[in-house]
Coordinates of C-alpha atoms and ligand atoms in Angstrom, one line a residue:
M1 CA 7.2 -4.5 15.7
N2 CA 7.1 -0.4 15.6
F3 CA 4.4 1.2 13.2
L4 CA 6.1 1.4 10.5
E5 CA 7.5 -2.6 10.9
K6 CA 4.2 -3.1 10.9
R7 CA 3.2 -0.9 7.5
I8 CA 6.2 -2.7 5.7
K9 CA 4.8 -6.3 6.7
K10 CA 1.3 -5.7 5.7
D11 CA 1.7 -3.5 2.6
G12 CA 5.7 -4.0 1.5
K13 CA 6.7 -6.7 -1.2
V14 CA 10.1 -8.3 -1.5
L15 CA 10.9 -8.5 -4.8
T16 CA 14.4 -9.4 -4.4
D17 CA 16.4 -11.3 -1.2
H18 CA 17.9 -7.5 -1.7
V19 CA 15.1 -5.2 -2.9
L20 CA 11.8 -4.5 -0.9
K21 CA 8.8 -2.5 -2.2
V22 CA 7.3 0.3 -0.6
D23 CA 5.8 2.4 -3.1
S24 CA 2.3 1.7 -1.9
F25 CA 3.3 4.1 1.1
L26 CA 6.7 5.6 0.9
N27 CA 7.9 5.9 -2.4
H28 CA 5.7 6.2 -5.0
Q29 CA 2.3 6.7 -3.7
L30 CA 2.8 8.6 0.0
D31 CA 1.0 7.9 2.9
P32 CA 0.6 11.3 4.9
G33 CA -0.5 9.6 8.0
L34 CA 2.2 7.5 8.4
M35 CA 5.0 10.6 6.6
L36 CA 3.6 12.9 10.1
Q37 CA 4.6 9.4 12.7
I38 CA 7.9 9.2 10.6
G39 CA 9.0 13.1 10.9
E40 CA 7.3 12.7 15.2
E41 CA 9.6 9.4 15.7
F42 CA 13.0 11.5 13.6
A43 CA 11.5 14.7 15.8
N44 CA 11.6 12.7 19.2
R45 CA 15.1 10.9 18.3
F46 CA 17.1 14.1 17.3
A47 CA 15.8 16.5 19.5
N48 CA 19.0 16.8 21.7
E49 CA 21.4 16.7 19.0
G50 CA 21.2 20.7 18.5
I51 CA 20.1 20.5 14.7
T52 CA 20.2 23.2 12.6
K53 CA 19.1 22.2 9.1
I54 CA 17.5 19.2 7.3
V55 CA 19.2 17.7 4.4
T56 CA 18.1 14.6 1.8
I57 CA 18.4 14.2 -1.4
E58 CA 15.5 13.2 -4.0
S59 CA 13.4 12.6 -4.6
S60 CA 12.0 10.1 -2.0
G61 CA 14.2 11.3 1.1
I62 CA 12.0 14.6 0.3
A63 CA 8.8 13.4 2.3
P64 CA 10.0 12.2 5.3
A65 CA 12.6 14.8 5.2
V66 CA 9.7 18.0 4.7
M67 CA 7.5 16.2 8.4
T68 CA 11.1 15.8 10.5
G69 CA 11.4 19.4 9.7
L70 CA 8.1 20.4 10.1
Q71 CA 8.3 18.3 13.7
M72 CA 11.4 20.4 14.7
K73 CA 11.1 23.9 13.4
L74 CA 14.0 23.7 10.9
P75 CA 14.8 24.4 6.9
V76 CA 14.9 20.8 4.8
V77 CA 17.4 21.0 2.0
F78 CA 17.4 18.1 -0.7
A79 CA 20.4 17.3 -3.2
R80 CA 18.9 17.6 -6.3
K81 CA 20.4 14.7 -9.4
K82 CA 20.0 16.5 -12.4
K83 CA 21.4 19.7 -13.2
S84 CA 18.7 22.5 -14.1
V85 CA 18.7 26.1 -15.2
T86 CA 17.7 27.4 -11.9
L87 CA 20.7 25.3 -10.4
A88 CA 23.3 28.2 -11.1
D89 CA 24.7 29.3 -7.8
E90 CA 27.9 28.1 -6.7
L91 CA 27.5 24.1 -5.8
L92 CA 28.8 21.5 -3.6
T93 CA 29.1 17.8 -5.1
A94 CA 29.6 14.2 -4.9
S95 CA 28.8 11.6 -7.0
V96 CA 26.4 8.4 -5.8
Y97 CA 26.2 5.4 -7.3
S98 CA 22.5 4.6 -7.1
F99 CA 21.4 1.3 -6.0
T100 CA 18.1 0.6 -7.7
K101 CA 19.2 2.6 -10.6
K102 CA 22.5 0.7 -11.6
E103 CA 23.7 4.2 -12.1
S104 CA 26.0 7.2 -11.3
N105 CA 24.7 10.4 -10.8
E106 CA 26.1 13.8 -9.7
I107 CA 24.4 15.2 -7.0
A108 CA 24.6 18.9 -5.6
I109 CA 23.3 21.3 -3.3
S110 CA 23.4 24.8 -3.7
K111 CA 26.8 26.3 -1.5
K112 CA 24.1 28.8 -0.1
Y113 CA 22.3 26.6 2.3
L114 CA 24.5 25.5 3.9
Q115 CA 26.4 27.3 6.2
E116 CA 29.7 26.4 8.1
N117 CA 28.1 26.6 11.7
D118 CA 25.2 24.6 10.7
R119 CA 24.7 21.1 12.7
V120 CA 23.0 19.0 10.2
L121 CA 20.4 16.2 9.8
I122 CA 20.7 13.6 7.3
I123 CA 17.4 11.6 6.2
D124 CA 16.9 9.6 3.5
D125 CA 14.0 6.5 2.8
F126 CA 16.2 3.7 2.9
L127 CA 20.0 2.3 3.8
A128 CA 21.9 -0.1 1.3
N129 CA 25.5 0.3 0.3
G130 CA 25.4 3.7 1.8
Q131 CA 26.4 5.6 -1.2
A132 CA 23.7 8.1 -1.0
A133 CA 24.1 8.9 2.6
L134 CA 27.6 9.2 2.5
G135 CA 27.4 11.3 -0.7
L136 CA 25.4 13.8 1.6
T137 CA 28.6 13.4 4.5
D138 CA 31.2 14.9 1.5
I139 CA 29.0 17.3 0.5
V140 CA 28.4 18.5 4.2
K141 CA 31.7 18.3 5.3
Q142 CA 32.8 20.7 2.1
S143 CA 30.3 23.5 3.0
G144 CA 32.2 23.2 6.4
A145 CA 29.2 22.5 8.4
E146 CA 28.8 19.2 10.6
V147 CA 26.9 15.9 10.2
A148 CA 25.4 15.5 13.8
A149 CA 23.4 12.7 12.5
I150 CA 21.5 10.7 10.5
G151 CA 18.3 9.3 9.9
I152 CA 16.9 6.4 8.0
V153 CA 13.1 5.2 7.5
I154 CA 14.2 1.7 6.3
E155 CA 17.8 0.0 7.5
K156 CA 18.7 -3.0 5.2
S157 CA 21.1 -3.8 8.3
F158 CA 22.9 -7.0 6.1
Q159 CA 24.0 -4.7 3.6
E160 CA 27.4 -2.4 4.3
G161 CA 25.8 1.2 4.5
A162 CA 24.9 0.9 7.7
N163 CA 28.1 -0.7 9.7
K164 CA 30.0 1.5 7.6
L165 CA 28.6 4.6 8.2
R166 CA 28.3 3.3 11.8
E167 CA 32.2 2.7 11.9
L168 CA 32.6 6.5 10.0
G169 CA 31.7 7.3 13.4
F170 CA 27.9 8.8 12.5
K171 CA 25.2 7.8 15.1
V172 CA 22.6 6.7 12.7
E173 CA 19.3 5.7 14.0
S174 CA 16.8 3.7 11.5
L175 CA 13.1 3.2 12.0
A176 CA 12.8 -0.4 10.7
R177 CA 16.2 -2.6 10.5
I178 CA 15.6 -5.2 8.4
A179 CA 18.3 -8.6 9.5
S180 CA 16.6 -10.3 6.4
L181 CA 14.2 -10.6 3.2
T182 CA 15.4 -14.2 2.6
N183 CA 12.5 -16.5 1.4
G184 CA 9.9 -13.6 0.5
E185 CA 10.0 -12.5 4.2
V186 CA 10.7 -9.5 6.3
T187 CA 12.9 -10.0 9.3
Y188 CA 13.3 -7.4 11.6
I189 CA 16.5 -7.0 14.2
S190 CA 14.3 -7.0 16.6
E191 CA 12.9 -10.2 15.8
N192 CA 16.0 -11.8 14.9
M193 CA 17.6 -13.0 18.3
E194 CA 21.0 -13.6 17.1
E195 CA 20.9 -10.0 15.9
L196 CA 20.4 -9.0 20.1
V197 CA 23.2 -11.2 21.4
Ligands
5GP1 P1 22.4 3.6 -0.7 O1 22.8 4.4 -1.7 O2 22.2 3.3 0.4 O3 22.7 2.1 -1.4 O4 20.5 2.6 -1.1 C1 19.7 4.2 -0.7 C2 19.0 4.8 -1.7 O5 18.8 3.6 -3.1 C3 17.8 5.0 -1.4 O6 17.6 6.3 -1.5 C4 16.4 4.4 -2.0 O7 16.0 5.6 -2.7 C5 17.0 3.3 -2.9 N1 17.3 1.9 -2.1 C6 18.4 1.0 -1.9 N2 17.3 -0.7 -1.6 C7 16.0 0.2 -1.9 C8 14.9 -0.4 -1.5 O8 15.2 -2.0 -1.1 N3 13.8 -0.7 -2.3 C9 13.7 0.5 -2.8 N4 12.4 0.7 -3.4 N5 15.0 1.8 -2.5 C10 16.0 1.6 -2.5

């Protein structure tokens, strides 16, 4: 088990067969030391992709994305979920159905923060059905920039998002890949022999 898989086993709470709660270190209270390790790991994995910009979605993607941007010395842009009076520029938008909130949000990034020649690394905290990541790839495409890769902190591999994104040809790197959450237990792909075959 890697550092993140160990931490999930220690502090994560399996809420249902589909939902993992990690709000003591990832998406409510934050562990900055762990975020730093996550940033270092993403920076290593994507060092040779010619990335020029990191894109994420508020709010839980911001911490891992900023730490990655710090390591890679790259700017970080986050898609906003709520319209703001300060967000008056020309916007690129996509509609995203939230897995946890069970509602659709229009997400938006100002056109001026994505250029045609950008090679974008998309970062998010969780990958479930892939709606958030797909919305971000859509926005990047609208800008004329290219999605170079997608970095996910926790991939729930038993939901459809991971396969969908890889089938579409995106390079997806996930720091923890969960094979199942059944019986209140977290099982990782690396522990599950069937998944390795
Ligand atoms: P997707 O768009 O891939 O269906 O879901 C991704 C988003 O839903 C993530 O940005 C994350 O905020 C949220 N999410 C999905 N699954 C979980 C989960 O098991 N636990 C938590 N805390 N958030 C999740």
